[in-house]
mmCIF file of C-alpha atoms in Angstrom:
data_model
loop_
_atom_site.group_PDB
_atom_site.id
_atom_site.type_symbol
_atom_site.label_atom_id
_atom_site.label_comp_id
_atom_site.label_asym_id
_atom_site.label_seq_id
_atom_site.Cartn_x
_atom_site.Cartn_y
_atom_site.Cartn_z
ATOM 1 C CA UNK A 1 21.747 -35.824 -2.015
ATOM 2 C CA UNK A 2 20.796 -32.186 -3.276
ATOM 3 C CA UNK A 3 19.733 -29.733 -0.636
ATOM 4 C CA UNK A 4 18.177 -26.530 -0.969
ATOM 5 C CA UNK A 5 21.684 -24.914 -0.557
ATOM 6 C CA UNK A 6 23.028 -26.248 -3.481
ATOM 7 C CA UNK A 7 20.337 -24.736 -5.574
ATOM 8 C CA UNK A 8 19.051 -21.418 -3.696
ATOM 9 C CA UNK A 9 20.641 -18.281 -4.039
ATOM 10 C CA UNK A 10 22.752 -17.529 -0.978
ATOM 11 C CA UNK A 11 20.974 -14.027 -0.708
ATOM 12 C CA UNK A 12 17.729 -16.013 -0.321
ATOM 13 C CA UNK A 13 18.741 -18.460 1.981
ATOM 14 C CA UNK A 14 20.169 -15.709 3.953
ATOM 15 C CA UNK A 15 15.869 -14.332 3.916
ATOM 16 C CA UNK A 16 12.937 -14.346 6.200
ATOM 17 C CA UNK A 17 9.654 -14.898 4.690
ATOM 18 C CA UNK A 18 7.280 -11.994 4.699
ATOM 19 C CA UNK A 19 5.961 -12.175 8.561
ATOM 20 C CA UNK A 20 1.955 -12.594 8.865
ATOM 21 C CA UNK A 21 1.389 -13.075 13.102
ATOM 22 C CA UNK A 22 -1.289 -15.302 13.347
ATOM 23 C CA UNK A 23 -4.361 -13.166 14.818
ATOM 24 C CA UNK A 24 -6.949 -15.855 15.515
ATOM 25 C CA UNK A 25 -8.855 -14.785 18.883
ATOM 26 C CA UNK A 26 -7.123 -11.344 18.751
ATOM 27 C CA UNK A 27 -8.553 -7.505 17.648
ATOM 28 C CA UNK A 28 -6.351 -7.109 14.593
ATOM 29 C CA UNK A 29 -4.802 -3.383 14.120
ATOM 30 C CA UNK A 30 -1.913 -4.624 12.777
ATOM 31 C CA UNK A 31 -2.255 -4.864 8.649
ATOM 32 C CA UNK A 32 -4.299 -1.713 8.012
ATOM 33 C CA UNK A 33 -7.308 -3.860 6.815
ATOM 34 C CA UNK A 34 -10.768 -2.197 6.476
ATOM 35 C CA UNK A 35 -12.734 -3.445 9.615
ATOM 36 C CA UNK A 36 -16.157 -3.719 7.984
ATOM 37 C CA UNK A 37 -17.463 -6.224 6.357
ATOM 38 C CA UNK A 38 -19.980 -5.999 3.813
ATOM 39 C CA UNK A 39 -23.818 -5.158 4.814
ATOM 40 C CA UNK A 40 -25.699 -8.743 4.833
ATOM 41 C CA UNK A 41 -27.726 -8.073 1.467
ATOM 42 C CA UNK A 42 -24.938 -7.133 -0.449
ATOM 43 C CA UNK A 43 -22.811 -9.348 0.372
ATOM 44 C CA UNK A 44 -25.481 -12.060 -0.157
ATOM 45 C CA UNK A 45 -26.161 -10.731 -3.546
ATOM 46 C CA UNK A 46 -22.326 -10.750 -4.539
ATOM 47 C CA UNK A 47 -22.999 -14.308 -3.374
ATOM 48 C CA UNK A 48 -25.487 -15.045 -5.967
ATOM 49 C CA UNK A 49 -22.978 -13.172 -8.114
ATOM 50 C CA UNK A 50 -20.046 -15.160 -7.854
ATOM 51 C CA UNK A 51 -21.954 -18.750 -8.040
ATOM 52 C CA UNK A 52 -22.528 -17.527 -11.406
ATOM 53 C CA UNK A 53 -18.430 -17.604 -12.483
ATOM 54 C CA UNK A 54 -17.290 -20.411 -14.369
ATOM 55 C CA UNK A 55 -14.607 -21.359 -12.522
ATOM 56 C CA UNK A 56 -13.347 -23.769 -15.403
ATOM 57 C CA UNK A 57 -12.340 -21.193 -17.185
ATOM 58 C CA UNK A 58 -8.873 -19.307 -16.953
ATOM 59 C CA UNK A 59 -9.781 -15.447 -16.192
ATOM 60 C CA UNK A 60 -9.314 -12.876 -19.016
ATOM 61 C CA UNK A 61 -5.949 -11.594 -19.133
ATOM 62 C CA UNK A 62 -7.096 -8.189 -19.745
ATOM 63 C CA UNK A 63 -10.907 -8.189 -18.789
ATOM 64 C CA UNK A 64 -11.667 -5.468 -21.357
ATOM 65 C CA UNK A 65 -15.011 -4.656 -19.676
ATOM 66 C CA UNK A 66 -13.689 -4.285 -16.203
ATOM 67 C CA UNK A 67 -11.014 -2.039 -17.125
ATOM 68 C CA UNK A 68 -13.193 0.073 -19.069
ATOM 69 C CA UNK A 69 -15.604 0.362 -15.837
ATOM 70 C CA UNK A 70 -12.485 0.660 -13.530
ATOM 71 C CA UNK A 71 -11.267 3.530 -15.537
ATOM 72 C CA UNK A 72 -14.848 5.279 -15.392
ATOM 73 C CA UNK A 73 -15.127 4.953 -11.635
ATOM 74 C CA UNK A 74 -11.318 5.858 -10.432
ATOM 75 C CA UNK A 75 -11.445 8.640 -13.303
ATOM 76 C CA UNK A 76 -8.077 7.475 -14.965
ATOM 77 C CA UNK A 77 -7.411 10.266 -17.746
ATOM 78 C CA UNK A 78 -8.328 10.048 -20.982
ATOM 79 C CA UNK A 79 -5.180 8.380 -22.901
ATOM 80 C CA UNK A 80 -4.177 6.481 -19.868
ATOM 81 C CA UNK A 81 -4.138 2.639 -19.769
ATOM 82 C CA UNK A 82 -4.308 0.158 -16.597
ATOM 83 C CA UNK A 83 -2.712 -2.806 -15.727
ATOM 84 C CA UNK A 84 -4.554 -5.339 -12.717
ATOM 85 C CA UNK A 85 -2.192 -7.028 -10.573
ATOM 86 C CA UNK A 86 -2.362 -9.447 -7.641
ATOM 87 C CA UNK A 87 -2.319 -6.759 -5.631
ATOM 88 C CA UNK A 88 0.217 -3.685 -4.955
ATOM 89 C CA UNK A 89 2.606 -6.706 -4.157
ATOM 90 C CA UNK A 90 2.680 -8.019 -7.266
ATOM 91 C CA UNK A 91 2.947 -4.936 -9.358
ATOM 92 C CA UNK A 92 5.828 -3.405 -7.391
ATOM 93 C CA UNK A 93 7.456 -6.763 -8.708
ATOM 94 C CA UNK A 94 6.940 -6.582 -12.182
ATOM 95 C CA UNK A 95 8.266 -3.124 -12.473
ATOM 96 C CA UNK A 96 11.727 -4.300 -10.260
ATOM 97 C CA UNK A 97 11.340 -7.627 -13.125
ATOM 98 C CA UNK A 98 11.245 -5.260 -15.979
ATOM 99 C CA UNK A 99 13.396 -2.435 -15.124
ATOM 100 C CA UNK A 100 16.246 -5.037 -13.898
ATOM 101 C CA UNK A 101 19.012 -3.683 -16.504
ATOM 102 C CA UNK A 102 22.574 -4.326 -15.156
ATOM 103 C CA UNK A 103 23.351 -1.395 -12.516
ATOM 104 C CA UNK A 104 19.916 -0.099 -12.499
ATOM 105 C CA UNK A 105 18.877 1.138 -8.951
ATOM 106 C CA UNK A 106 15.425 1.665 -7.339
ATOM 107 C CA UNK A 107 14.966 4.372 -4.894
ATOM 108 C CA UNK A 108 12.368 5.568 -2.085
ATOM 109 C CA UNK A 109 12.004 7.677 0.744
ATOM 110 C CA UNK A 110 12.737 5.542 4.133
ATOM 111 C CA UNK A 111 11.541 4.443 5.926
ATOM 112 C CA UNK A 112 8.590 3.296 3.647
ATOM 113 C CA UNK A 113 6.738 0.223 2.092
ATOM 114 C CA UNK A 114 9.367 -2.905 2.560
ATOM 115 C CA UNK A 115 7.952 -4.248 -0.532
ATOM 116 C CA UNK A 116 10.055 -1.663 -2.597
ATOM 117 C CA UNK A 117 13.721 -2.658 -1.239
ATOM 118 C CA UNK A 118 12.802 -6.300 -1.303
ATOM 119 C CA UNK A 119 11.428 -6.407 -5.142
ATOM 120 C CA UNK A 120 14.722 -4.768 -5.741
ATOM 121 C CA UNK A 121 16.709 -7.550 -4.064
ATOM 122 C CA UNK A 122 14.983 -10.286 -5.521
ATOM 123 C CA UNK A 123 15.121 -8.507 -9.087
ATOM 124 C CA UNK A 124 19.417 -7.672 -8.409
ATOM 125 C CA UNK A 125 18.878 -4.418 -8.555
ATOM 126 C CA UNK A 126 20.537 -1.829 -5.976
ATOM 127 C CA UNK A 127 17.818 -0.195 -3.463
ATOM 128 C CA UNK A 128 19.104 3.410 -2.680
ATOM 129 C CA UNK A 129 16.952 4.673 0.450
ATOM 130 C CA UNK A 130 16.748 8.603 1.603
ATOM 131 C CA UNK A 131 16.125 8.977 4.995
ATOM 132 C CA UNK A 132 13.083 11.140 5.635
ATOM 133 C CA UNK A 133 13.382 14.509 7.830
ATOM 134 C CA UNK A 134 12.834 14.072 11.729
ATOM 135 C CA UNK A 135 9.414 15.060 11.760
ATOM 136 C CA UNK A 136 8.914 12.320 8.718
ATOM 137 C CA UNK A 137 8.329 14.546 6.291
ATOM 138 C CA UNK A 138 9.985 14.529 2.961
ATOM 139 C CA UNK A 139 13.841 15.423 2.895
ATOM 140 C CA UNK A 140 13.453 17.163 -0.829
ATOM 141 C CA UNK A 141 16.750 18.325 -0.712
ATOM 142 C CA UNK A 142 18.494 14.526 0.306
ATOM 143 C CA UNK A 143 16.115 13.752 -2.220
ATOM 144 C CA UNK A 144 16.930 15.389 -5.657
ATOM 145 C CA UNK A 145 20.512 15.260 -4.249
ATOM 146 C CA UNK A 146 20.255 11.076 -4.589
ATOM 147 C CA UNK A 147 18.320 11.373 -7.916
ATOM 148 C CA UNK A 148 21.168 13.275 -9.434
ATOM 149 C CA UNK A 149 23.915 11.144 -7.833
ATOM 150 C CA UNK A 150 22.163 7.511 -8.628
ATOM 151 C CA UNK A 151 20.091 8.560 -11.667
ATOM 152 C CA UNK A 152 17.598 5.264 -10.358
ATOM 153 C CA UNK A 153 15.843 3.883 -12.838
ATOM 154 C CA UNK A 154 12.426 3.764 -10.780
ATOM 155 C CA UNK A 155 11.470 6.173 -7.629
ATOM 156 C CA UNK A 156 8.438 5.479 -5.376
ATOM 157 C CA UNK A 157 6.873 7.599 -3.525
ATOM 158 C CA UNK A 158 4.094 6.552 -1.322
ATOM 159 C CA UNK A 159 0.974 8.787 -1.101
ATOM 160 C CA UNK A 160 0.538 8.908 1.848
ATOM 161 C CA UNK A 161 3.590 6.875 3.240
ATOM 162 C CA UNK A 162 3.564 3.287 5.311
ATOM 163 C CA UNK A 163 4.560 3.259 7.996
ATOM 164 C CA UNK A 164 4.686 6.971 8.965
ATOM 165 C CA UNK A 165 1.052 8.091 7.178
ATOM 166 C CA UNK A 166 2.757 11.511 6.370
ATOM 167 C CA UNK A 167 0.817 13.121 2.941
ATOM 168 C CA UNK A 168 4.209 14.503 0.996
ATOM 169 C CA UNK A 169 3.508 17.934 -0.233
ATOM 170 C CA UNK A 170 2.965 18.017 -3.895
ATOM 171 C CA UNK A 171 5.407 21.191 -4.599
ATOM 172 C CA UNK A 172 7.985 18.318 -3.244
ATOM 173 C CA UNK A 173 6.771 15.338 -5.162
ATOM 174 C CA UNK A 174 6.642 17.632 -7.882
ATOM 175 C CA UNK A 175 10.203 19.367 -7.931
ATOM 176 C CA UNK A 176 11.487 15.517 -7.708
ATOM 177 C CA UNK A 177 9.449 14.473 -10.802
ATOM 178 C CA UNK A 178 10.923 17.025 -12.789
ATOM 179 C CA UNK A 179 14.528 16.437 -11.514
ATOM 180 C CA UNK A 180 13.394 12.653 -12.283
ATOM 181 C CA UNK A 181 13.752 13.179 -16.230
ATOM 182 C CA UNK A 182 15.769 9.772 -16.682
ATOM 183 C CA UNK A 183 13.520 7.812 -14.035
ATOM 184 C CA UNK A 184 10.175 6.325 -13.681
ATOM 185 C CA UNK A 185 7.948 7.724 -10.790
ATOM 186 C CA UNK A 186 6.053 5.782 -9.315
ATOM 187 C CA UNK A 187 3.088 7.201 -6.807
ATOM 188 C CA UNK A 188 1.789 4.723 -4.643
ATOM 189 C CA UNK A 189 -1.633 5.573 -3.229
ATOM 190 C CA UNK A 190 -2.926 2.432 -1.847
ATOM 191 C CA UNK A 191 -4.224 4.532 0.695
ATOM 192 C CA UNK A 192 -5.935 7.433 -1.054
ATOM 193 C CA UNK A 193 -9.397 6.747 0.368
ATOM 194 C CA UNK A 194 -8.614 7.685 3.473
ATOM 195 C CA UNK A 195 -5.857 10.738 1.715
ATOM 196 C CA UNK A 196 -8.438 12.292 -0.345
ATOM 197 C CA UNK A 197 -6.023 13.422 -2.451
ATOM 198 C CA UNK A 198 -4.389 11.820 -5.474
ATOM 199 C CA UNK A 199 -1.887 12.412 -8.641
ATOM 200 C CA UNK A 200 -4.266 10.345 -10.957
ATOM 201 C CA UNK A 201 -5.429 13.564 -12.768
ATOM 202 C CA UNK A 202 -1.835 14.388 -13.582
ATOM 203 C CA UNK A 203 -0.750 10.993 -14.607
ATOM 204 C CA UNK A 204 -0.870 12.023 -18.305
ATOM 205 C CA UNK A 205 0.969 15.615 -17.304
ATOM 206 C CA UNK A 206 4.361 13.816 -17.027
ATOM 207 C CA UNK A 207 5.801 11.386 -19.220
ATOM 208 C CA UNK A 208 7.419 9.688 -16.589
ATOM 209 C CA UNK A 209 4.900 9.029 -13.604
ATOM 210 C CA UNK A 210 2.389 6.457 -13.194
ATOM 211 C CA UNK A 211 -0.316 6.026 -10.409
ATOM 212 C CA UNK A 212 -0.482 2.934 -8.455
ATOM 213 C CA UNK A 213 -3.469 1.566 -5.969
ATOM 214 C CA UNK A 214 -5.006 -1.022 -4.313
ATOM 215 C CA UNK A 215 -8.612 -1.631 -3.496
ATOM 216 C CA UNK A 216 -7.110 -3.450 -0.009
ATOM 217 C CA UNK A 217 -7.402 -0.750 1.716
ATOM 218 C CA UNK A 218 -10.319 0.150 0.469
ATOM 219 C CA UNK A 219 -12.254 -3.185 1.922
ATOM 220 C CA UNK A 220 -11.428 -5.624 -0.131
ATOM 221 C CA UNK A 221 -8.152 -7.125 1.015
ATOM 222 C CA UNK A 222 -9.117 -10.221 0.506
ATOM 223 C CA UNK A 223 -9.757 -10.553 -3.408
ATOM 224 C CA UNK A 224 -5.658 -9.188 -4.037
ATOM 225 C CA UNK A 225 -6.150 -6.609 -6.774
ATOM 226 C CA UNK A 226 -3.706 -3.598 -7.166
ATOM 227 C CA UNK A 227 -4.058 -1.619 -10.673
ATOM 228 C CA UNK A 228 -1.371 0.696 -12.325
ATOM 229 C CA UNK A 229 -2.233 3.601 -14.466
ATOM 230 C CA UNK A 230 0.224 5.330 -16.928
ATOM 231 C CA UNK A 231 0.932 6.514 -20.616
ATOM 232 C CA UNK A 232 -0.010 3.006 -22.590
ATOM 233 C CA UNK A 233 3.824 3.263 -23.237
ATOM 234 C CA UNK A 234 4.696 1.936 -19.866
ATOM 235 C CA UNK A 235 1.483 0.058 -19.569
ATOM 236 C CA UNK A 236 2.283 -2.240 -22.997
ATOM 237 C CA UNK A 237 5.864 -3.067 -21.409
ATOM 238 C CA UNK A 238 4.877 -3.948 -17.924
ATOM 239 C CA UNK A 239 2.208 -5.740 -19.323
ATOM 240 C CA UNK A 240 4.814 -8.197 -20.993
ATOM 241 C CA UNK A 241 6.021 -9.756 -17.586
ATOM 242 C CA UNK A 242 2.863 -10.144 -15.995
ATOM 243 C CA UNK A 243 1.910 -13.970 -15.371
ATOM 244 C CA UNK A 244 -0.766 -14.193 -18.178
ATOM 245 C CA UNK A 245 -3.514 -14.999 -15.628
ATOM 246 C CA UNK A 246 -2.423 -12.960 -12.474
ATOM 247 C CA UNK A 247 -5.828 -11.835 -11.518
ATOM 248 C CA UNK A 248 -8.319 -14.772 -10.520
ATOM 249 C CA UNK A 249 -11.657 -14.874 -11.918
ATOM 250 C CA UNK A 250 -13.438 -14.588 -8.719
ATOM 251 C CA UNK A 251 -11.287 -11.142 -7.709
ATOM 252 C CA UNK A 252 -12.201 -10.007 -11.429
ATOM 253 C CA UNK A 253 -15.965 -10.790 -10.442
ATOM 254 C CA UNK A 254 -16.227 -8.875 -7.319
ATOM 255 C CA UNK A 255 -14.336 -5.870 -8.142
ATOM 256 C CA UNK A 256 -17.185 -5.515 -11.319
ATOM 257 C CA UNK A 257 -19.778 -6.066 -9.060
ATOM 258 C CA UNK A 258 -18.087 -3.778 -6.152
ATOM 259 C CA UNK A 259 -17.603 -0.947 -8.701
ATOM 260 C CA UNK A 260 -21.438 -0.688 -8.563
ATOM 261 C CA UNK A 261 -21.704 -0.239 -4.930
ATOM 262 C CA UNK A 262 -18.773 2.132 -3.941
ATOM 263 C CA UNK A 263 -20.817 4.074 -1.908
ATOM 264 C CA UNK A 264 -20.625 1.571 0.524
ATOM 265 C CA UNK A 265 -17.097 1.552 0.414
ATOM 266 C CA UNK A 266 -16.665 5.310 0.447
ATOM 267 C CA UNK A 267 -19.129 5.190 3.657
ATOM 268 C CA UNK A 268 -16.923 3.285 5.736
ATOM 269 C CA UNK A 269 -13.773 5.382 4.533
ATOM 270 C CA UNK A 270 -15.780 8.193 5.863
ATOM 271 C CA UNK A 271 -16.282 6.454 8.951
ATOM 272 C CA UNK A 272 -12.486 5.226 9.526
ATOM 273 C CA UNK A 273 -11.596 8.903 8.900
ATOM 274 C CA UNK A 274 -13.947 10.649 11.667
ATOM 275 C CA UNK A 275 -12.626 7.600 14.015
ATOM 276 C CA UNK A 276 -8.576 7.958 13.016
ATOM 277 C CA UNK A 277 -9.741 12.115 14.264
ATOM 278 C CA UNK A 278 -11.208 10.663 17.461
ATOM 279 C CA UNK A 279 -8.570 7.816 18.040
ATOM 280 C CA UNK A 280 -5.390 10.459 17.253
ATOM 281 C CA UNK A 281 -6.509 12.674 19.777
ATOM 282 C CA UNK A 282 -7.486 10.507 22.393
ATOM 283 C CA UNK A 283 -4.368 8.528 22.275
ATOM 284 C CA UNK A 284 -2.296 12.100 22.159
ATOM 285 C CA UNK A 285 -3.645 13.101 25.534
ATOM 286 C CA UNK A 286 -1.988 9.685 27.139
ATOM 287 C CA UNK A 287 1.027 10.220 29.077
ATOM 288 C CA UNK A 288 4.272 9.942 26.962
ATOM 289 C CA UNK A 289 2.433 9.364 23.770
ATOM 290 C CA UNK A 290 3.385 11.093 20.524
ATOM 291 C CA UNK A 291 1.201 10.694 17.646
ATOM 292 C CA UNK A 292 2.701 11.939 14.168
ATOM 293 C CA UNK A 293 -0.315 13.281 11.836
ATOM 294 C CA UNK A 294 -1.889 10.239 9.338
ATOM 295 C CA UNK A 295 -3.281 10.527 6.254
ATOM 296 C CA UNK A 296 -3.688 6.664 6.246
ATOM 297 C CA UNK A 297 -6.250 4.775 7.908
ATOM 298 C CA UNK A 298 -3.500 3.934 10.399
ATOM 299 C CA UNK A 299 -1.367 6.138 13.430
ATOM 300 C CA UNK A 300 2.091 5.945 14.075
ATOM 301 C CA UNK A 301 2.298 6.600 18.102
ATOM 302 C CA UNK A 302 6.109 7.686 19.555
ATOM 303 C CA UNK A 303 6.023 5.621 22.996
ATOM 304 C CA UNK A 304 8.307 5.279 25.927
ATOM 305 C CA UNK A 305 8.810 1.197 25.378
ATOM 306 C CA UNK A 306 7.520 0.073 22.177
ATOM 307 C CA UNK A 307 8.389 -3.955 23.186
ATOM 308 C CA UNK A 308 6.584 -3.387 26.666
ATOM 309 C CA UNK A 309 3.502 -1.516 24.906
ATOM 310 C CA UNK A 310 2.929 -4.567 22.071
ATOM 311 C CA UNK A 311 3.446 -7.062 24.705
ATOM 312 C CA UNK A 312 0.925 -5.238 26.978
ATOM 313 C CA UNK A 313 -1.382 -4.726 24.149
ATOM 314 C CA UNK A 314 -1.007 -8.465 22.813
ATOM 315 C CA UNK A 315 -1.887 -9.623 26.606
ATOM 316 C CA UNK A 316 -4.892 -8.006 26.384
ATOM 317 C CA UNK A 317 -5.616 -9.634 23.107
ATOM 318 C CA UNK A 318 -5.133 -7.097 20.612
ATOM 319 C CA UNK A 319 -2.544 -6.942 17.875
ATOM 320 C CA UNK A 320 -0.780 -3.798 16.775
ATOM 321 C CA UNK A 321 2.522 -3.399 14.744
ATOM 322 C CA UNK A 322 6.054 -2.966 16.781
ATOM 323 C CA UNK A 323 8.010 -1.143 14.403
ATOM 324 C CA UNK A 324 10.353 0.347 16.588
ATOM 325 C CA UNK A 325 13.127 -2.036 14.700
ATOM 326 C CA UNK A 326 12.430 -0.841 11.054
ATOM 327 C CA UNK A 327 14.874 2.239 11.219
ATOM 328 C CA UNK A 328 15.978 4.595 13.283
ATOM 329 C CA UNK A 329 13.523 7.207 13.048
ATOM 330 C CA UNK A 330 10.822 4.920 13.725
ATOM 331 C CA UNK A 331 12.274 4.505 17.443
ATOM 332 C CA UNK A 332 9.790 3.312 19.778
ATOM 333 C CA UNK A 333 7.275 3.913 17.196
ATOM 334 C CA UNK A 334 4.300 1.785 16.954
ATOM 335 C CA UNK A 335 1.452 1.519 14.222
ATOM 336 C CA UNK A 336 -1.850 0.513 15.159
ATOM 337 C CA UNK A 337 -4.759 0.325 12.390
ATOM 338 C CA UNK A 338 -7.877 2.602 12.671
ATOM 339 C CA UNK A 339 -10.992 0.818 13.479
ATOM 340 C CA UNK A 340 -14.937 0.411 14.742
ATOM 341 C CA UNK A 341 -15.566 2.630 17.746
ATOM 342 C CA UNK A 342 -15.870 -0.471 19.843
ATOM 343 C CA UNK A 343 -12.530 -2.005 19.093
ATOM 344 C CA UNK A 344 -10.724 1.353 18.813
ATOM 345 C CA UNK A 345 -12.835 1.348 22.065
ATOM 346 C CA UNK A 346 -10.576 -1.455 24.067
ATOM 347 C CA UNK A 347 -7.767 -0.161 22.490
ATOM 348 C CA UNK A 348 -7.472 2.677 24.493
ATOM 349 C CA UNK A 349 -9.046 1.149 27.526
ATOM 350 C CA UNK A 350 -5.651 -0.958 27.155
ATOM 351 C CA UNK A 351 -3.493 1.496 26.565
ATOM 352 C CA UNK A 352 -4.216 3.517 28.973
ATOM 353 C CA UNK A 353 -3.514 0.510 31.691
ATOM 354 C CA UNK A 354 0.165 0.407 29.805
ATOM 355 C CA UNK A 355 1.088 4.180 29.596
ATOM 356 C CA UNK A 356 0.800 5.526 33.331
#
């Protein structure tokens, strides 16, 4: 008889798959999803819209069109390429699949996006983490120190950063680019709409960084499409260990048909901004609450019992994030999405029953 652990790597088998709590019945702050859904005529004409795809028909591999459209509306400099992926996930995993040469290392601020150490360990690569500065700001110093000591073949830096939502100052993303002169730099914005700042102008500055984003965050979790933007000389290699058709043809539908109504979009940005103001402060001025500054559409809130404050929380049926557990300067942290007045609403209502 063969068994799976005859076959599986042992460093798999040793694994826990990617944890999704189920949220049925629950107000979900947990996974940083856009709370909106679309107004009823739109979405009934994206409806009509994607009746209309032949779903026969494989996707194109590189929808020609949509990029060109993409690159119009995200303004992607001139000379730039882009490369669609099943979302961030999926990107962040070809670059670990085609960067994998024998000792090649992959390093990040931490803590940060899990999605970079475990590409790396799935790919064999080493993950090299720098622990960011107390206040979770960027340790630029720790920083260049491991780029000169590991010389990693990629470096991501998130813009702003999961799970902290601190916006890294660009003198220190840019004094690690430049020290970065045998490494690929990766800047991950999947959260720019709520940053309002980005690195996409300067993608073609260096030869060595390239822009990465989601439209998750944006609203559209649901469709899975992440896009990378860089020199066509990283673009053409990536491109060669994507699955040939990674990006579905209904997610290649509504993204064309979304790009024409981003206002929409860029409304309810607006909206989760003015409420992440409103929700920051309120939570603040709750006994023993700490909440670190967010460029996201998400807080991280310091707490005196992160277990007893998701427990509490959960009992009153809403879900946040416990990620007290993650490292150590995220102790008795937990992350709780941004969203409508009336659920941001109950959250507070709860919490303030929890932190007396």
């Amino acid at each position: 008889m063969t068994i799976p652990q005859d076959i599986i790597r042992a460093d798999v088998l040793a694994m826990t798959s990617y944890p999704v709590p189920d949220a049925a019945g629950l107000i979900k702050l947990d996974a940083m999803e856009n709370p909106y859904a679309l107004p009823r005529p739109l979405a009934d004409r994206l409806g009509e819209r994607l009746a209309q795809v032949a779903l026969n028909r494989y996707p194109l591999p590189r929808p020609g069109a949509l990029l060109d459209k993409l690159k119009c509306a995200m303004q992607v400099p001139v000379g730039c390429d882009v490369l669609l992926g099943n979302g961030s996930d999926e990107l962040i995993s070809l670059i670990a699949t085609a960067c994998a040469k024998p000792g090649a290392k992959i390093l990040a601020p931490v803590p940060g996006f899990v999605m970079y150490s475990m590409s790396a360990k799935l790919a064999h690569l080493e993950f090299v983490g720098v622990p960011l500065n107390v206040d979770l700001t960027l340790d630029v110093g720790a920083m260049l120190e491991a780029v000169a000591a590991h010389q990693p073949a990629v470096i991501y830096l998130a813009y702003p950063n999961n799970p902290t939502g601190t916006l890294f100052d660009d003198a220190d993303l840019e004094r690690v680019v430049r020290a970065a002169d045998r490494s690929l730099v990766v800047i991950d914005e999947a959260y720019q709409p709520f940053a309002q700042r980005s690195w996409m102008s300067r993608v073609g500055e260096f030869d060595n960084v390239v822009v990465m984003r989601t439209v998750s965050k944006l609203g559209l979790a649901g469709i899975r499409l992440g896009y990378l933007v860089g020199l066509p000389a990283w673009i053409n290699e990536f491109d060669k260990v994507r699955p040939p058709y990674n990006t579905n043809v209904l997610t290649q539908a509504t993204v064309d048909f979304m790009l024409d109504h981003l206002e929409v979009l860029d409304a309810q940005a607006a909206e989760l901004r003015a409420e992440r103001a409103r929700l920051a402060e309120a939570i603040g001025a709750l006994p023993g609450a700490h909440v670190f500054p967010s460029a996201g559409n998400f807080l991280l809130v310091r707490v005196p019992d992160a277990a007893a404050v998701f427990d509490a929380l959960l009992g009153a049926r809403i879900l946040i994030k416990n990620v007290s557990k993650m490292h150590p300067l995220l102790a008795e942290c937990v992350r709780i999405t941004v969203s409508t007045p009336d659920e941001n609403a109950q959250l507070l209502a709860a919490l303030k029953n929890v932190l007396v």
